Short mmCIF file of C-alpha atoms in Angstrom, two decimals:
data_model
loop_
_atom_site.label_atom_id
_atom_site.label_comp_id
_atom_site.label_asym_id
_atom_site.label_seq_id
_atom_site.Cartn_x
_atom_site.Cartn_y
_atom_site.Cartn_z
CA MET Y 1 -26.78 -18.12 17.63
CA LYS Y 2 -24.72 -20.98 16.63
CA LEU Y 3 -22.04 -18.85 15.22
CA SER Y 4 -19.99 -16.39 16.93
CA LEU Y 5 -16.96 -13.92 16.06
CA ASP Y 6 -14.67 -16.18 17.84
CA ALA Y 7 -15.63 -19.13 15.73
CA LEU Y 8 -15.08 -16.93 12.49
CA LEU Y 9 -11.67 -15.90 13.75
CA MET Y 10 -11.00 -19.43 14.16
CA LEU Y 11 -12.11 -20.67 10.77
CA ASP Y 12 -10.41 -17.75 9.17
CA ALA Y 13 -7.13 -18.66 11.01
CA ILE Y 14 -7.41 -22.42 9.78
CA ASP Y 15 -8.18 -21.32 6.18
CA THR Y 16 -5.31 -18.75 6.13
CA ALA Y 17 -2.75 -21.10 7.71
CA GLY Y 18 -3.92 -24.21 5.69
CA SER Y 19 -3.91 -26.76 8.50
CA PHE Y 20 -5.30 -27.09 12.18
CA ALA Y 21 -1.80 -27.60 13.32
CA ALA Y 22 -0.50 -24.17 11.99
CA ALA Y 23 -3.60 -22.25 12.95
CA ALA Y 24 -3.29 -23.71 16.44
CA ARG Y 25 0.22 -22.43 16.83
CA GLN Y 26 -1.24 -18.78 15.45
CA LEU Y 27 -3.86 -18.94 17.93
CA HIS Y 28 -1.82 -20.21 20.83
CA ARG Y 29 -4.14 -23.27 21.18
CA VAL Y 30 -3.44 -26.98 21.13
CA PRO Y 31 -4.55 -28.84 17.86
CA SER Y 32 -6.81 -31.18 19.59
CA ALA Y 33 -8.69 -28.26 21.28
CA LEU Y 34 -9.10 -26.82 17.66
CA THR Y 35 -10.32 -29.87 16.08
CA HIS Y 36 -12.76 -30.47 18.86
CA ALA Y 37 -14.23 -26.70 18.52
CA VAL Y 38 -14.66 -27.14 14.74
CA ARG Y 39 -16.44 -30.39 15.01
CA ARG Y 40 -18.79 -29.05 17.49
CA LEU Y 41 -19.38 -26.22 15.36
CA GLU Y 42 -20.11 -28.52 12.26
CA ASP Y 43 -22.54 -30.66 14.44
CA ASP Y 44 -24.29 -27.37 15.54
CA LEU Y 45 -24.80 -26.09 12.06
CA GLY Y 46 -25.53 -29.62 10.56
CA TYR Y 47 -22.94 -29.54 7.76
CA ALA Y 48 -19.15 -29.85 7.31
CA ILE Y 49 -17.00 -26.96 7.10
CA PHE Y 50 -13.61 -28.29 6.23
CA GLU Y 51 -12.40 -31.45 4.38
CA ARG Y 52 -9.23 -33.00 5.26
CA VAL Y 53 -6.79 -33.38 2.29
CA GLY Y 54 -3.54 -35.05 3.56
CA ARG Y 55 -2.30 -32.65 6.38
CA ARG Y 56 -3.96 -29.55 4.82
CA ALA Y 57 -7.39 -28.36 5.78
CA ARG Y 58 -9.63 -27.10 2.69
CA LEU Y 59 -13.10 -25.48 3.06
CA THR Y 60 -16.12 -27.30 1.75
CA PRO Y 61 -18.42 -25.17 -0.64
CA ALA Y 62 -20.69 -24.57 2.34
CA GLY Y 63 -17.75 -23.58 4.40
CA GLN Y 64 -16.32 -21.40 1.77
CA THR Y 65 -19.66 -19.45 1.68
CA LEU Y 66 -19.66 -19.29 5.53
CA LEU Y 67 -16.30 -17.96 5.93
CA THR Y 68 -16.49 -15.44 2.64
CA ASP Y 69 -19.47 -13.82 4.13
CA GLY Y 70 -18.16 -14.32 7.68
CA ARG Y 71 -14.97 -12.28 6.81
CA GLN Y 72 -17.25 -9.28 5.96
CA LEU Y 73 -18.87 -9.48 9.44
CA LEU Y 74 -15.36 -9.63 11.14
CA ALA Y 75 -14.13 -6.41 9.14
CA ALA Y 76 -17.44 -4.83 10.27
CA ALA Y 77 -16.87 -5.72 13.62
CA ASP Y 78 -13.45 -4.47 13.74
CA ALA Y 79 -14.68 -1.28 12.18
CA LEU Y 80 -17.06 -0.95 14.92
CA GLU Y 81 -14.46 -1.46 17.63
CA CYS Y 82 -12.51 1.24 16.06
CA ARG Y 83 -15.25 3.76 15.93
CA ALA Y 84 -16.44 3.00 19.38
CA GLN Y 85 -12.73 3.41 20.61
CA ARG Y 86 -12.35 6.60 18.65
CA VAL Y 87 -15.64 7.85 20.37
CA ALA Y 88 -14.62 7.00 23.89
CA THR Y 89 -10.99 8.33 23.79
CA GLY Y 90 -10.49 10.11 20.56
CA TRP Y 91 -7.51 7.59 19.68
CA GLU Y 92 -8.17 5.09 16.98
CA VAL Y 93 -7.70 1.39 17.54
CA GLU Y 94 -5.74 1.15 14.18
CA LEU Y 95 -4.56 3.97 11.88
CA ARG Y 96 -4.04 2.82 8.25
CA ILE Y 97 -1.56 4.59 6.28
CA ALA Y 98 -0.82 4.22 2.42
CA VAL Y 99 2.47 5.56 1.25
CA ASN Y 100 2.98 6.39 -2.45
CA ALA Y 101 5.84 4.70 -4.08
CA LEU Y 102 7.42 8.08 -4.68
CA VAL Y 103 8.03 8.68 -1.06
CA PRO Y 104 10.81 6.78 0.65
CA PHE Y 105 9.45 4.80 3.42
CA GLY Y 106 12.59 5.66 5.59
CA LEU Y 107 11.30 9.19 5.99
CA MET Y 108 8.39 7.73 7.84
CA LEU Y 109 10.46 5.74 10.67
CA PRO Y 110 11.36 8.81 12.74
CA LEU Y 111 7.72 9.64 13.07
CA ILE Y 112 6.62 6.11 13.80
CA ARG Y 113 9.22 6.00 16.55
CA GLU Y 114 8.02 9.24 17.88
CA PHE Y 115 4.49 8.10 17.93
CA GLU Y 116 5.18 4.92 19.52
CA ALA Y 117 7.12 6.44 22.21
CA ALA Y 118 4.08 8.39 23.27
CA GLN Y 119 2.11 5.21 23.82
CA HIS Y 120 -1.13 6.57 22.37
CA GLY Y 121 -2.55 2.85 21.90
CA THR Y 122 -2.98 3.16 18.31
CA ARG Y 123 -1.75 0.26 16.04
CA LEU Y 124 -0.35 1.72 12.84
CA ARG Y 125 -0.90 -0.32 9.45
CA PHE Y 126 1.03 0.72 6.46
CA SER Y 127 0.65 -0.07 2.78
CA GLY Y 128 2.19 0.98 -0.48
CA GLU Y 129 0.43 2.44 -3.44
CA VAL Y 130 1.05 3.44 -7.12
CA LEU Y 131 -0.41 6.11 -9.21
CA ALA Y 132 -4.14 6.05 -8.84
CA GLY Y 133 -4.00 3.24 -6.25
CA SER Y 134 -3.27 6.02 -3.73
CA TRP Y 135 -6.78 7.67 -4.09
CA ASP Y 136 -8.51 4.16 -4.75
CA ALA Y 137 -7.09 3.10 -1.23
CA LEU Y 138 -8.54 6.40 0.47
CA SER Y 139 -12.00 5.92 -1.71
CA THR Y 140 -12.46 2.21 -0.78
CA GLY Y 141 -11.34 2.57 2.95
CA ARG Y 142 -8.11 0.64 2.60
CA ALA Y 143 -6.52 3.80 3.94
CA ASP Y 144 -7.24 6.25 6.42
CA LEU Y 145 -4.35 8.74 5.46
CA VAL Y 146 -2.28 8.75 2.13
CA VAL Y 147 1.18 10.23 2.05
CA GLY Y 148 2.47 11.29 -1.26
CA ALA Y 149 -0.98 10.73 -3.43
CA SER Y 150 0.12 11.56 -7.09
CA GLY Y 151 -1.50 12.66 -10.08
CA GLU Y 152 -4.65 14.68 -10.35
CA ALA Y 153 -6.80 14.27 -7.25
CA PRO Y 154 -10.27 12.97 -7.89
CA ARG Y 155 -13.34 15.36 -7.57
CA ASP Y 156 -14.53 13.69 -4.49
CA ALA Y 157 -16.08 15.91 -1.69
CA ARG Y 158 -15.16 13.38 0.91
CA PHE Y 159 -11.52 14.06 0.38
CA GLN Y 160 -9.31 16.64 1.95
CA THR Y 161 -5.91 17.12 0.61
CA ARG Y 162 -2.62 19.24 1.55
CA VAL Y 163 0.19 19.85 -0.85
CA LEU Y 164 3.49 18.33 0.37
CA GLY Y 165 5.66 19.29 -2.78
CA ASP Y 166 6.49 17.46 -5.99
CA ALA Y 167 8.80 14.74 -7.06
CA GLU Y 168 11.25 15.32 -10.16
CA LEU Y 169 11.95 12.21 -11.99
CA ILE Y 170 15.09 11.17 -13.60
CA PHE Y 171 15.02 9.40 -17.00
CA CYS Y 172 17.68 6.51 -16.92
CA MET Y 173 18.93 3.69 -18.78
CA ALA Y 174 21.89 1.19 -18.73
CA PRO Y 175 24.90 2.77 -19.98
CA ASP Y 176 25.16 0.26 -23.06
CA HIS Y 177 21.51 0.87 -23.85
CA PRO Y 178 21.13 2.00 -27.57
CA LEU Y 179 19.31 5.31 -26.33
CA ALA Y 180 22.19 6.30 -24.14
CA SER Y 181 24.35 7.23 -27.61
CA VAL Y 182 21.38 9.33 -29.08
CA PRO Y 183 22.04 13.01 -28.94
CA GLU Y 184 20.11 14.85 -26.30
CA PRO Y 185 17.49 15.82 -25.97
CA LEU Y 186 16.09 12.49 -26.79
CA PRO Y 187 12.96 12.74 -29.25
CA ALA Y 188 9.68 11.21 -28.64
CA HIS Y 189 9.95 9.05 -31.77
CA ALA Y 190 13.42 7.89 -30.61
CA LEU Y 191 11.78 6.66 -26.98
CA SER Y 192 9.03 5.01 -28.83
CA GLN Y 193 11.30 2.50 -30.36
CA HIS Y 194 12.41 1.11 -27.19
CA ARG Y 195 10.55 -0.59 -24.30
CA ALA Y 196 9.99 1.43 -21.26
CA VAL Y 197 9.84 -0.37 -17.79
CA VAL Y 198 6.66 1.06 -15.76
CA LEU Y 199 4.84 0.47 -12.59
CA ALA Y 200 1.75 -1.44 -12.13
CA ASP Y 201 -0.93 0.78 -10.84
CA THR Y 202 -2.13 -0.76 -7.58
CA THR Y 203 -5.87 0.74 -8.06
CA ARG Y 204 -8.60 -1.71 -7.72
CA ALA Y 205 -11.68 0.19 -8.44
CA MET Y 206 -10.74 3.16 -10.26
CA GLN Y 207 -9.23 3.70 -13.80
CA ALA Y 208 -5.64 2.72 -13.83
CA ARG Y 209 -3.04 5.22 -14.91
CA SER Y 210 0.18 4.78 -16.90
CA ALA Y 211 3.14 7.27 -16.36
CA GLY Y 212 6.21 7.88 -18.39
CA LEU Y 213 5.11 6.33 -21.72
CA VAL Y 214 5.00 7.69 -25.23
CA ILE Y 215 2.62 6.96 -27.94
CA GLY Y 216 3.24 3.38 -29.44
CA GLN Y 217 5.84 2.42 -26.83
CA ASP Y 218 6.02 -0.98 -25.46
CA ALA Y 219 6.16 -1.67 -21.61
CA LEU Y 220 7.34 -4.06 -19.22
CA VAL Y 221 5.27 -3.71 -16.15
CA VAL Y 222 6.72 -4.37 -12.68
CA PRO Y 223 5.45 -4.46 -9.17
CA ASP Y 224 7.35 -1.75 -7.54
CA PHE Y 225 10.31 0.68 -7.90
CA HIS Y 226 13.17 -1.82 -6.62
CA ALA Y 227 12.04 -3.96 -9.38
CA LYS Y 228 11.97 -1.21 -12.02
CA LEU Y 229 15.42 -0.21 -10.75
CA ALA Y 230 16.87 -3.73 -11.38
CA ALA Y 231 15.22 -3.95 -14.73
CA GLN Y 232 16.63 -0.80 -15.96
CA ILE Y 233 20.25 -1.51 -14.87
CA ALA Y 234 19.90 -4.96 -16.46
CA GLY Y 235 19.08 -3.05 -19.88
CA LEU Y 236 15.60 -4.50 -19.92
CA GLY Y 237 13.98 -1.04 -20.71
CA VAL Y 238 14.16 2.57 -19.81
CA GLY Y 239 12.21 5.05 -17.74
CA HIS Y 240 11.88 7.35 -14.97
CA LEU Y 241 13.07 6.84 -11.47
CA PRO Y 242 13.03 8.95 -8.25
CA HIS Y 243 16.24 10.64 -7.23
CA PHE Y 244 16.47 9.00 -3.87
CA LEU Y 245 16.33 5.50 -5.72
CA ALA Y 246 18.66 6.32 -9.04
CA ALA Y 247 21.27 8.37 -7.17
CA ASP Y 248 23.60 5.30 -6.17
CA ALA Y 249 23.33 3.68 -9.51
CA LEU Y 250 24.00 7.00 -11.38
CA ALA Y 251 26.95 7.53 -9.09
CA ASP Y 252 28.39 4.09 -9.88
CA GLY Y 253 27.79 4.06 -13.55
CA THR Y 254 25.13 1.24 -13.66
CA LEU Y 255 22.79 3.77 -14.63
CA VAL Y 256 23.16 6.90 -16.99
CA SER Y 257 20.57 9.74 -17.12
CA ARG Y 258 19.47 11.70 -20.31
CA GLN Y 259 17.49 14.69 -21.06
CA THR Y 260 14.28 14.32 -23.24
CA GLU Y 261 12.15 16.79 -25.55
CA LEU Y 262 9.47 16.42 -22.91
CA GLY Y 263 11.68 17.49 -20.17
CA PRO Y 264 11.74 16.02 -16.64
CA PRO Y 265 8.35 14.94 -15.35
CA ARG Y 266 7.09 16.42 -12.10
CA GLU Y 267 4.45 14.61 -9.84
CA PRO Y 268 2.52 16.53 -7.35
CA LEU Y 269 2.52 14.89 -4.07
CA ARG Y 270 -0.33 15.43 -1.49
CA LEU Y 271 -1.29 14.41 2.12
CA ALA Y 272 -4.89 13.03 1.65
CA TRP Y 273 -7.55 11.90 4.08
CA ARG Y 274 -11.22 11.56 4.53
CA ARG Y 275 -13.16 14.39 5.97
CA ASP Y 276 -15.43 12.15 8.07
CA HIS Y 277 -12.31 10.82 9.83
CA ASP Y 278 -11.36 12.88 12.99
CA GLY Y 279 -9.39 10.55 15.14
CA ARG Y 280 -6.41 12.02 16.95
CA ALA Y 281 -3.89 9.54 15.69
CA LEU Y 282 -4.87 10.81 12.14
CA GLN Y 283 -4.49 14.50 13.31
CA TRP Y 284 -1.28 13.65 14.76
CA PHE Y 285 0.33 12.38 11.60
CA ILE Y 286 -1.50 15.27 9.43
CA GLU Y 287 0.28 17.56 11.66
CA HIS Y 288 3.67 16.17 11.75
CA LEU Y 289 3.79 15.18 7.98
CA SER Y 290 2.75 18.98 7.28
CA ALA Y 291 5.65 20.38 9.20
CA ALA Y 292 8.37 22.25 7.44
CA PRO Y 293 11.22 20.09 8.66
CA TRP Y 294 9.34 16.68 7.22
CA ARG Y 295 8.62 18.33 4.15
CA ALA Y 296 12.08 19.53 3.73
CA GLN Y 297 13.32 16.09 4.04
CA LEU Y 298 10.77 14.88 1.41
CA ALA Y 299 12.00 17.74 -1.16
CA GLN Y 300 15.61 16.63 -0.62
CA ALA Y 301 14.86 12.90 -1.22
CA VAL Y 302 12.62 13.46 -4.36
CA ARG Y 303 14.18 16.15 -6.20
CA SER Y 304 17.05 16.02 -8.46
CA PRO Y 305 20.37 17.81 -7.26
#
């Protein structure tokens, strides 16, 4: 074959890095060797893969087609390697863990340290998900395990779940926001007159969810909880925040909390994974995340005092 996986990796690095020089540093090769390898591949294939625009390397239309489909081959080869290693040793090459935004990532650090100390050889890859994005990550294969999947679990026989607890959210706003002076509990019609700050759902294939909105309420959509916290402190809107994130701002007075007629919402948090994944690294994390001490730490972080 004229094309190899190594060649595809080289093309992917050049396209991602944007230049031959940057890709050479990433691949620990000299630029001239990379340039020679690409020219030889172009001669073998009979068409140009890259065109030079100043110092940057840009894919030709043919090169773009080659690499787009080639990346699917690279992903399939990586998945094959992972499956083969799991069969041979029981330990995955890589374990992809999605952490819901309602779970503070700091709670994962002691487990990561303990897992790494055992030197099982499995590479850990973490991602963050919001709302339906957690279930979507599991469904599409972006994640092997989801920590804190929230909302209603989809009816999917491929999924296995375990309850971790629930998160109680606090309704917050800047102290000079108009709603801060409205008598409690705040009625829904009063909330609808003021903008809410909400998180963007990270789902790619499932129907996106929204949370914390009342009918007719305007929304400012932000990418993560830290942006949501900053926007609410700045008085750009109101909304619900988890205890671990809102505590400091409530303590120093940059945010105030108020009760609403609807009461504090609770989001169930679940551990979720696919039934067809039986690797030992996955089982290690399921066991440790299900243990009472870790669940107690989670409850302390996500529930109001």
